[in-house]
Amino acid sequence: GDSVTQMEGPVTLSEEAFLTINCTYTATGYPSLFWYVQYPGEGLQLLLKATKADDKGSNKGFEATYRKETTSFHLEKGSVQVSDSAVYFCALSDRGANSKLTFGKGITLSVRP
Amino acid sequence: KAGVTQTPRYLIKTRGQQVTLSCSPISGHRSVSWYQQTPGQGLQFLFEYFSETQRNKGNFPGRFSGRQFSNSRSEMNVSTLELGDSALYLCASSWGDKNEQFFGPGTRLTVL
């Protein structure tokens, strides 16, 4: 079945550091890929998405490129802020599975001033 | 536009009891999905409803059930609660199949 693998966490960075969070996937079809963010005590918010190979999703300085050849969707940000501290989830939606999302385990990012 | 709302936000139950959680989707959204979030298993898909019909179901026992009403509001029910059912239950709504899902704040269920 479909699966998403995220790098192990947690991750602690200093403000203005470069961020990379790795995500790879396994899917039988051609999935859409997502990054969601969860702030403490809240639900998930969509951060960015990509629906086909080579698409780049971007939002709030975060970027991720859909790489079909490496089945990856790594999240990057050039300069993190304290306000980026949250849990980040990589997810996929198989086009044949309606709205079902398959999530990675999530990674906690802490950014210190 | 109001977001996805879930009630109650917190719930404490004892083993063997049953519980019903409610989700009101964003106005106009017809699809409602439910997820269970636990520290050990992460986020797992429970089921999805579209126009009052269950379209998809995850790998959960039959104690977990749901339904959707004509106004798209959805409820999920867990019967004969077990300690392992303690989790954050998240509801998400979307307009259709390929659209972004919007998540509610979740209901934190604690089973004692």
PDB file of C-alpha atoms in Angstrom:
ATOM      1  CA  GLY A   1       0.000   0.000   0.000  1.00  0.00           C
ATOM      2  CA  ASP A   2       0.879   3.653  -0.062  1.00  0.00           C
ATOM      3  CA  SER A   3       3.363   4.939   2.486  1.00  0.00           C
ATOM      4  CA  VAL A   4       5.307   8.056   3.391  1.00  0.00           C
ATOM      5  CA  THR A   5       8.662   8.073   5.148  1.00  0.00           C
ATOM      6  CA  GLN A   6      10.002  11.151   6.877  1.00  0.00           C
ATOM      7  CA  MET A   7      13.405  11.704   8.387  1.00  0.00           C
ATOM      8  CA  GLU A   8      13.723  11.105  12.114  1.00  0.00           C
ATOM      9  CA  GLY A   9      13.376  14.039  14.444  1.00  0.00           C
ATOM     10  CA  PRO A  10      13.250  16.237  16.355  1.00  0.00           C
ATOM     11  CA  VAL A  11      15.153  18.991  14.615  1.00  0.00           C
ATOM     12  CA  THR A  12      16.490  22.046  16.438  1.00  0.00           C
ATOM     13  CA  LEU A  13      17.833  25.008  14.475  1.00  0.00           C
ATOM     14  CA  SER A  14      18.919  28.522  15.183  1.00  0.00           C
ATOM     15  CA  GLU A  15      16.935  31.374  13.691  1.00  0.00           C
ATOM     16  CA  GLU A  16      17.903  32.149  10.063  1.00  0.00           C
ATOM     17  CA  ALA A  17      19.352  28.669   9.542  1.00  0.00           C
ATOM     18  CA  PHE A  18      18.587  26.640   6.406  1.00  0.00           C
ATOM     19  CA  LEU A  19      15.991  23.906   6.782  1.00  0.00           C
ATOM     20  CA  THR A  20      15.649  20.626   4.923  1.00  0.00           C
ATOM     21  CA  ILE A  21      13.168  17.948   5.957  1.00  0.00           C
ATOM     22  CA  ASN A  22      13.361  14.784   3.904  1.00  0.00           C
ATOM     23  CA  CYS A  23      10.289  12.930   2.677  1.00  0.00           C
ATOM     24  CA  THR A  24      10.047   9.908   0.389  1.00  0.00           C
ATOM     25  CA  TYR A  25       6.972   8.026  -0.675  1.00  0.00           C
ATOM     26  CA  THR A  26       5.722   4.759  -2.079  1.00  0.00           C
ATOM     27  CA  ALA A  27       2.549   4.740  -4.133  1.00  0.00           C
ATOM     28  CA  THR A  28       1.061   2.549  -6.810  1.00  0.00           C
ATOM     29  CA  GLY A  29      -0.374   5.393  -8.857  1.00  0.00           C
ATOM     30  CA  TYR A  30       0.514   9.020  -9.427  1.00  0.00           C
ATOM     31  CA  PRO A  31      -0.162  10.691  -6.106  1.00  0.00           C
ATOM     32  CA  SER A  32      -0.527  14.292  -5.153  1.00  0.00           C
ATOM     33  CA  LEU A  33       1.955  15.312  -2.464  1.00  0.00           C
ATOM     34  CA  PHE A  34       1.478  17.658   0.468  1.00  0.00           C
ATOM     35  CA  TRP A  35       3.214  19.207   3.421  1.00  0.00           C
ATOM     36  CA  TYR A  36       1.035  19.975   6.422  1.00  0.00           C
ATOM     37  CA  VAL A  37       2.036  21.887   9.548  1.00  0.00           C
ATOM     38  CA  GLN A  38       0.575  21.500  13.030  1.00  0.00           C
ATOM     39  CA  TYR A  39       1.094  24.206  15.634  1.00  0.00           C
ATOM     40  CA  PRO A  40       0.659  23.299  19.316  1.00  0.00           C
ATOM     41  CA  GLY A  41      -2.960  22.664  20.236  1.00  0.00           C
ATOM     42  CA  GLU A  42      -4.212  23.091  16.691  1.00  0.00           C
ATOM     43  CA  GLY A  43      -5.284  20.994  13.757  1.00  0.00           C
ATOM     44  CA  LEU A  44      -3.307  20.586  10.562  1.00  0.00           C
ATOM     45  CA  GLN A  45      -2.823  23.372   8.058  1.00  0.00           C
ATOM     46  CA  LEU A  46      -1.856  22.794   4.463  1.00  0.00           C
ATOM     47  CA  LEU A  47       1.547  24.359   3.886  1.00  0.00           C
ATOM     48  CA  LEU A  48       2.055  23.485   0.216  1.00  0.00           C
ATOM     49  CA  LYS A  49       1.235  20.888  -2.379  1.00  0.00           C
ATOM     50  CA  ALA A  50       2.285  19.493  -5.756  1.00  0.00           C
ATOM     51  CA  THR A  51       0.094  17.426  -8.005  1.00  0.00           C
ATOM     52  CA  LYS A  52       2.460  16.144 -10.688  1.00  0.00           C
ATOM     53  CA  ALA A  53       6.106  15.382 -11.307  1.00  0.00           C
ATOM     54  CA  ASP A  54       8.490  18.366 -11.310  1.00  0.00           C
ATOM     55  CA  ASP A  55       5.857  20.644  -9.796  1.00  0.00           C
ATOM     56  CA  LYS A  56       7.190  22.945  -7.094  1.00  0.00           C
ATOM     57  CA  GLY A  57       4.904  23.881  -4.240  1.00  0.00           C
ATOM     58  CA  SER A  58       5.741  27.006  -2.273  1.00  0.00           C
ATOM     59  CA  ASN A  59       4.267  29.030   0.569  1.00  0.00           C
ATOM     60  CA  LYS A  60       5.580  31.320   3.326  1.00  0.00           C
ATOM     61  CA  GLY A  61       9.169  30.802   2.159  1.00  0.00           C
ATOM     62  CA  PHE A  62       8.874  27.012   2.198  1.00  0.00           C
ATOM     63  CA  GLU A  63       9.390  25.017  -1.002  1.00  0.00           C
ATOM     64  CA  ALA A  64       9.187  21.394  -2.072  1.00  0.00           C
ATOM     65  CA  THR A  65       9.618  19.813  -5.499  1.00  0.00           C
ATOM     66  CA  TYR A  66       7.826  16.631  -6.629  1.00  0.00           C
ATOM     67  CA  ARG A  67      10.628  14.317  -7.766  1.00  0.00           C
ATOM     68  CA  LYS A  68       9.152  11.238  -9.386  1.00  0.00           C
ATOM     69  CA  GLU A  69      12.534   9.695 -10.226  1.00  0.00           C
ATOM     70  CA  THR A  70      13.578   9.674  -6.569  1.00  0.00           C
ATOM     71  CA  THR A  71      10.006   9.452  -5.169  1.00  0.00           C
ATOM     72  CA  SER A  72      10.771  12.400  -2.918  1.00  0.00           C
ATOM     73  CA  PHE A  73       9.200  15.654  -1.787  1.00  0.00           C
ATOM     74  CA  HIS A  74      11.747  17.293   0.500  1.00  0.00           C
ATOM     75  CA  LEU A  75      10.749  20.480   2.323  1.00  0.00           C
ATOM     76  CA  GLU A  76      13.174  23.414   2.357  1.00  0.00           C
ATOM     77  CA  LYS A  77      13.318  26.924   3.720  1.00  0.00           C
ATOM     78  CA  GLY A  78      16.221  29.259   3.344  1.00  0.00           C
ATOM     79  CA  SER A  79      15.910  31.086   6.659  1.00  0.00           C
ATOM     80  CA  VAL A  80      13.741  29.731   9.467  1.00  0.00           C
ATOM     81  CA  GLN A  81      12.077  31.868  12.113  1.00  0.00           C
ATOM     82  CA  VAL A  82      11.058  31.095  15.689  1.00  0.00           C
ATOM     83  CA  SER A  83       7.450  31.154  14.506  1.00  0.00           C
ATOM     84  CA  ASP A  84       8.167  28.162  12.237  1.00  0.00           C
ATOM     85  CA  SER A  85       8.449  25.919  15.303  1.00  0.00           C
ATOM     86  CA  ALA A  86       5.813  23.249  14.772  1.00  0.00           C
ATOM     87  CA  VAL A  87       5.299  19.654  13.668  1.00  0.00           C
ATOM     88  CA  TYR A  88       5.591  19.051   9.912  1.00  0.00           C
ATOM     89  CA  PHE A  89       3.872  16.186   8.129  1.00  0.00           C
ATOM     90  CA  CYS A  90       4.483  14.941   4.619  1.00  0.00           C
ATOM     91  CA  ALA A  91       1.438  13.297   3.027  1.00  0.00           C
ATOM     92  CA  LEU A  92       0.177  11.848  -0.207  1.00  0.00           C
ATOM     93  CA  SER A  93      -3.197  11.384  -1.782  1.00  0.00           C
ATOM     94  CA  ASP A  94      -3.567   8.613  -4.299  1.00  0.00           C
ATOM     95  CA  ARG A  95      -5.759   9.780  -7.134  1.00  0.00           C
ATOM     96  CA  GLY A  96      -7.760   6.600  -6.958  1.00  0.00           C
ATOM     97  CA  ALA A  97      -8.484   6.906  -3.269  1.00  0.00           C
ATOM     98  CA  ASN A  98     -10.717   9.958  -3.251  1.00  0.00           C
ATOM     99  CA  SER A  99      -9.730  12.283  -0.429  1.00  0.00           C
ATOM    100  CA  LYS A 100      -7.767   9.835   1.737  1.00  0.00           C
ATOM    101  CA  LEU A 101      -4.432  11.197   2.911  1.00  0.00           C
ATOM    102  CA  THR A 102      -1.540   8.939   3.918  1.00  0.00           C
ATOM    103  CA  PHE A 103       0.794  10.718   6.323  1.00  0.00           C
ATOM    104  CA  GLY A 104       4.369  10.344   7.412  1.00  0.00           C
ATOM    105  CA  LYS A 105       5.084  10.221  11.138  1.00  0.00           C
ATOM    106  CA  GLY A 106       5.816  13.917  11.363  1.00  0.00           C
ATOM    107  CA  ILE A 107       8.857  15.762  12.578  1.00  0.00           C
ATOM    108  CA  THR A 108       9.066  18.378  15.301  1.00  0.00           C
ATOM    109  CA  LEU A 109      10.987  21.516  14.405  1.00  0.00           C
ATOM    110  CA  SER A 110      12.185  23.845  17.138  1.00  0.00           C
ATOM    111  CA  VAL A 111      13.777  27.136  16.158  1.00  0.00           C
ATOM    112  CA  ARG A 112      15.695  28.975  18.854  1.00  0.00           C
ATOM    113  CA  PRO A 113      16.316  32.738  18.786  1.00  0.00           C
TER     114      PRO A 113
ATOM    115  CA  LYS B   1     -15.968  31.802   6.080  1.00  0.00           C
ATOM    116  CA  ALA B   2     -16.028  29.722   9.227  1.00  0.00           C
ATOM    117  CA  GLY B   3     -13.540  26.868   9.431  1.00  0.00           C
ATOM    118  CA  VAL B   4     -14.116  23.239  10.300  1.00  0.00           C
ATOM    119  CA  THR B   5     -15.498  22.937  13.799  1.00  0.00           C
ATOM    120  CA  GLN B   6     -15.351  19.896  16.029  1.00  0.00           C
ATOM    121  CA  THR B   7     -17.202  19.258  19.240  1.00  0.00           C
ATOM    122  CA  PRO B   8     -16.439  18.601  21.951  1.00  0.00           C
ATOM    123  CA  ARG B   9     -12.804  19.688  22.061  1.00  0.00           C
ATOM    124  CA  TYR B  10     -11.981  17.467  25.031  1.00  0.00           C
ATOM    125  CA  LEU B  11     -13.593  14.309  26.310  1.00  0.00           C
ATOM    126  CA  ILE B  12     -12.832  11.876  29.104  1.00  0.00           C
ATOM    127  CA  LYS B  13     -14.452   8.454  29.085  1.00  0.00           C
ATOM    128  CA  THR B  14     -13.896   5.119  30.797  1.00  0.00           C
ATOM    129  CA  ARG B  15     -13.262   1.757  29.217  1.00  0.00           C
ATOM    130  CA  GLY B  16     -16.357   0.094  27.841  1.00  0.00           C
ATOM    131  CA  GLN B  17     -18.263   3.304  27.264  1.00  0.00           C
ATOM    132  CA  GLN B  18     -19.133   4.681  23.876  1.00  0.00           C
ATOM    133  CA  VAL B  19     -18.530   8.146  22.492  1.00  0.00           C
ATOM    134  CA  THR B  20     -19.828  10.306  19.653  1.00  0.00           C
ATOM    135  CA  LEU B  21     -17.765  13.084  18.116  1.00  0.00           C
ATOM    136  CA  SER B  22     -19.147  15.746  15.825  1.00  0.00           C
ATOM    137  CA  CYS B  23     -17.694  17.620  12.881  1.00  0.00           C
ATOM    138  CA  SER B  24     -19.180  20.556  10.988  1.00  0.00           C
ATOM    139  CA  PRO B  25     -17.418  21.113   7.673  1.00  0.00           C
ATOM    140  CA  ILE B  26     -16.832  24.395   5.929  1.00  0.00           C
ATOM    141  CA  SER B  27     -20.003  25.597   4.265  1.00  0.00           C
ATOM    142  CA  GLY B  28     -20.317  24.070   0.801  1.00  0.00           C
ATOM    143  CA  HIS B  29     -17.880  21.253   1.442  1.00  0.00           C
ATOM    144  CA  ARG B  30     -19.344  17.831   0.720  1.00  0.00           C
ATOM    145  CA  SER B  31     -16.503  15.537   1.746  1.00  0.00           C
ATOM    146  CA  VAL B  32     -15.643  14.853   5.370  1.00  0.00           C
ATOM    147  CA  SER B  33     -12.753  12.638   6.441  1.00  0.00           C
ATOM    148  CA  TRP B  34     -11.759  11.469   9.895  1.00  0.00           C
ATOM    149  CA  TYR B  35      -8.257  10.728  11.172  1.00  0.00           C
ATOM    150  CA  GLN B  36      -6.878   9.391  14.434  1.00  0.00           C
ATOM    151  CA  GLN B  37      -3.624  10.892  15.715  1.00  0.00           C
ATOM    152  CA  THR B  38      -1.581   9.101  18.378  1.00  0.00           C
ATOM    153  CA  PRO B  39       2.073   9.450  19.401  1.00  0.00           C
ATOM    154  CA  GLY B  40       2.776   5.843  18.468  1.00  0.00           C
ATOM    155  CA  GLN B  41       0.889   5.408  15.202  1.00  0.00           C
ATOM    156  CA  GLY B  42       0.850   8.972  13.957  1.00  0.00           C
ATOM    157  CA  LEU B  43      -2.012  10.080  11.737  1.00  0.00           C
ATOM    158  CA  GLN B  44      -4.209   7.281  10.474  1.00  0.00           C
ATOM    159  CA  PHE B  45      -7.185   7.525   8.154  1.00  0.00           C
ATOM    160  CA  LEU B  46     -10.460   6.316   9.615  1.00  0.00           C
ATOM    161  CA  PHE B  47     -13.070   6.942   6.915  1.00  0.00           C
ATOM    162  CA  GLU B  48     -14.422   9.446   4.443  1.00  0.00           C
ATOM    163  CA  TYR B  49     -17.976  10.468   3.690  1.00  0.00           C
ATOM    164  CA  PHE B  50     -19.266  12.215   0.601  1.00  0.00           C
ATOM    165  CA  SER B  51     -22.905  13.136   0.116  1.00  0.00           C
ATOM    166  CA  GLU B  52     -23.947  10.937   3.046  1.00  0.00           C
ATOM    167  CA  THR B  53     -22.135   7.865   1.681  1.00  0.00           C
ATOM    168  CA  GLN B  54     -19.010   6.266   3.064  1.00  0.00           C
ATOM    169  CA  ARG B  55     -16.550   6.234   0.163  1.00  0.00           C
ATOM    170  CA  ASN B  56     -13.423   5.013   1.819  1.00  0.00           C
ATOM    171  CA  LYS B  57     -12.494   3.254   5.018  1.00  0.00           C
ATOM    172  CA  GLY B  58      -9.225   2.694   6.840  1.00  0.00           C
ATOM    173  CA  ASN B  59      -8.070  -0.337   8.785  1.00  0.00           C
ATOM    174  CA  PHE B  60      -9.932   0.157  12.019  1.00  0.00           C
ATOM    175  CA  PRO B  61     -12.186  -2.319  13.841  1.00  0.00           C
ATOM    176  CA  GLY B  62     -15.935  -2.189  13.490  1.00  0.00           C
ATOM    177  CA  ARG B  63     -16.183  -0.372  16.832  1.00  0.00           C
ATOM    178  CA  PHE B  64     -15.388   2.747  14.848  1.00  0.00           C
ATOM    179  CA  SER B  65     -18.267   3.984  12.755  1.00  0.00           C
ATOM    180  CA  GLY B  66     -19.466   7.196  11.257  1.00  0.00           C
ATOM    181  CA  ARG B  67     -22.196   8.873   9.337  1.00  0.00           C
ATOM    182  CA  GLN B  68     -22.883  12.033   7.428  1.00  0.00           C
ATOM    183  CA  PHE B  69     -26.056  14.049   7.382  1.00  0.00           C
ATOM    184  CA  SER B  70     -27.722  15.853   4.508  1.00  0.00           C
ATOM    185  CA  ASN B  71     -26.145  19.147   5.620  1.00  0.00           C
ATOM    186  CA  SER B  72     -22.690  17.453   5.365  1.00  0.00           C
ATOM    187  CA  ARG B  73     -22.156  17.475   9.117  1.00  0.00           C
ATOM    188  CA  SER B  74     -20.581  14.241  10.246  1.00  0.00           C
ATOM    189  CA  GLU B  75     -20.370  12.210  13.401  1.00  0.00           C
ATOM    190  CA  MET B  76     -18.111   9.385  14.351  1.00  0.00           C
ATOM    191  CA  ASN B  77     -18.884   6.874  17.045  1.00  0.00           C
ATOM    192  CA  VAL B  78     -16.594   4.600  18.976  1.00  0.00           C
ATOM    193  CA  SER B  79     -18.235   1.827  20.963  1.00  0.00           C
ATOM    194  CA  THR B  80     -16.771  -0.248  23.776  1.00  0.00           C
ATOM    195  CA  LEU B  81     -13.889   2.127  24.313  1.00  0.00           C
ATOM    196  CA  GLU B  82     -10.414   0.773  24.974  1.00  0.00           C
ATOM    197  CA  LEU B  83      -7.427   2.514  26.535  1.00  0.00           C
ATOM    198  CA  GLY B  84      -5.743   2.504  23.130  1.00  0.00           C
ATOM    199  CA  ASP B  85      -8.512   4.653  21.684  1.00  0.00           C
ATOM    200  CA  SER B  86      -7.094   7.646  23.540  1.00  0.00           C
ATOM    201  CA  ALA B  87      -6.100  10.000  20.750  1.00  0.00           C
ATOM    202  CA  LEU B  88      -6.684  13.258  18.976  1.00  0.00           C
ATOM    203  CA  TYR B  89      -9.456  12.751  16.430  1.00  0.00           C
ATOM    204  CA  LEU B  90      -9.235  15.118  13.493  1.00  0.00           C
ATOM    205  CA  CYS B  91     -11.885  15.891  10.965  1.00  0.00           C
ATOM    206  CA  ALA B  92     -11.151  17.375   7.556  1.00  0.00           C
ATOM    207  CA  SER B  93     -13.461  18.710   4.892  1.00  0.00           C
ATOM    208  CA  SER B  94     -13.090  19.458   1.223  1.00  0.00           C
ATOM    209  CA  TRP B  95     -15.318  20.449  -1.641  1.00  0.00           C
ATOM    210  CA  GLY B  96     -14.554  17.389  -3.720  1.00  0.00           C
ATOM    211  CA  ASP B  97     -12.053  14.686  -4.562  1.00  0.00           C
ATOM    212  CA  LYS B  98      -9.061  16.657  -5.702  1.00  0.00           C
ATOM    213  CA  ASN B  99      -9.421  19.695  -3.506  1.00  0.00           C
ATOM    214  CA  GLU B 100      -7.458  20.783  -0.506  1.00  0.00           C
ATOM    215  CA  GLN B 101      -8.584  19.330   2.807  1.00  0.00           C
ATOM    216  CA  PHE B 102      -9.159  21.719   5.681  1.00  0.00           C
ATOM    217  CA  PHE B 103      -8.690  20.323   9.150  1.00  0.00           C
ATOM    218  CA  GLY B 104     -10.530  21.120  12.338  1.00  0.00           C
ATOM    219  CA  PRO B 105      -8.780  21.584  15.702  1.00  0.00           C
ATOM    220  CA  GLY B 106      -9.596  18.032  16.753  1.00  0.00           C
ATOM    221  CA  THR B 107     -11.270  16.334  19.694  1.00  0.00           C
ATOM    222  CA  ARG B 108      -8.917  15.052  22.380  1.00  0.00           C
ATOM    223  CA  LEU B 109     -10.349  11.787  23.704  1.00  0.00           C
ATOM    224  CA  THR B 110      -8.923  10.287  26.873  1.00  0.00           C
ATOM    225  CA  VAL B 111     -10.027   6.810  27.899  1.00  0.00           C
ATOM    226  CA  LEU B 112      -9.413   5.882  31.527  1.00  0.00           C
TER     227      LEU B 112
END
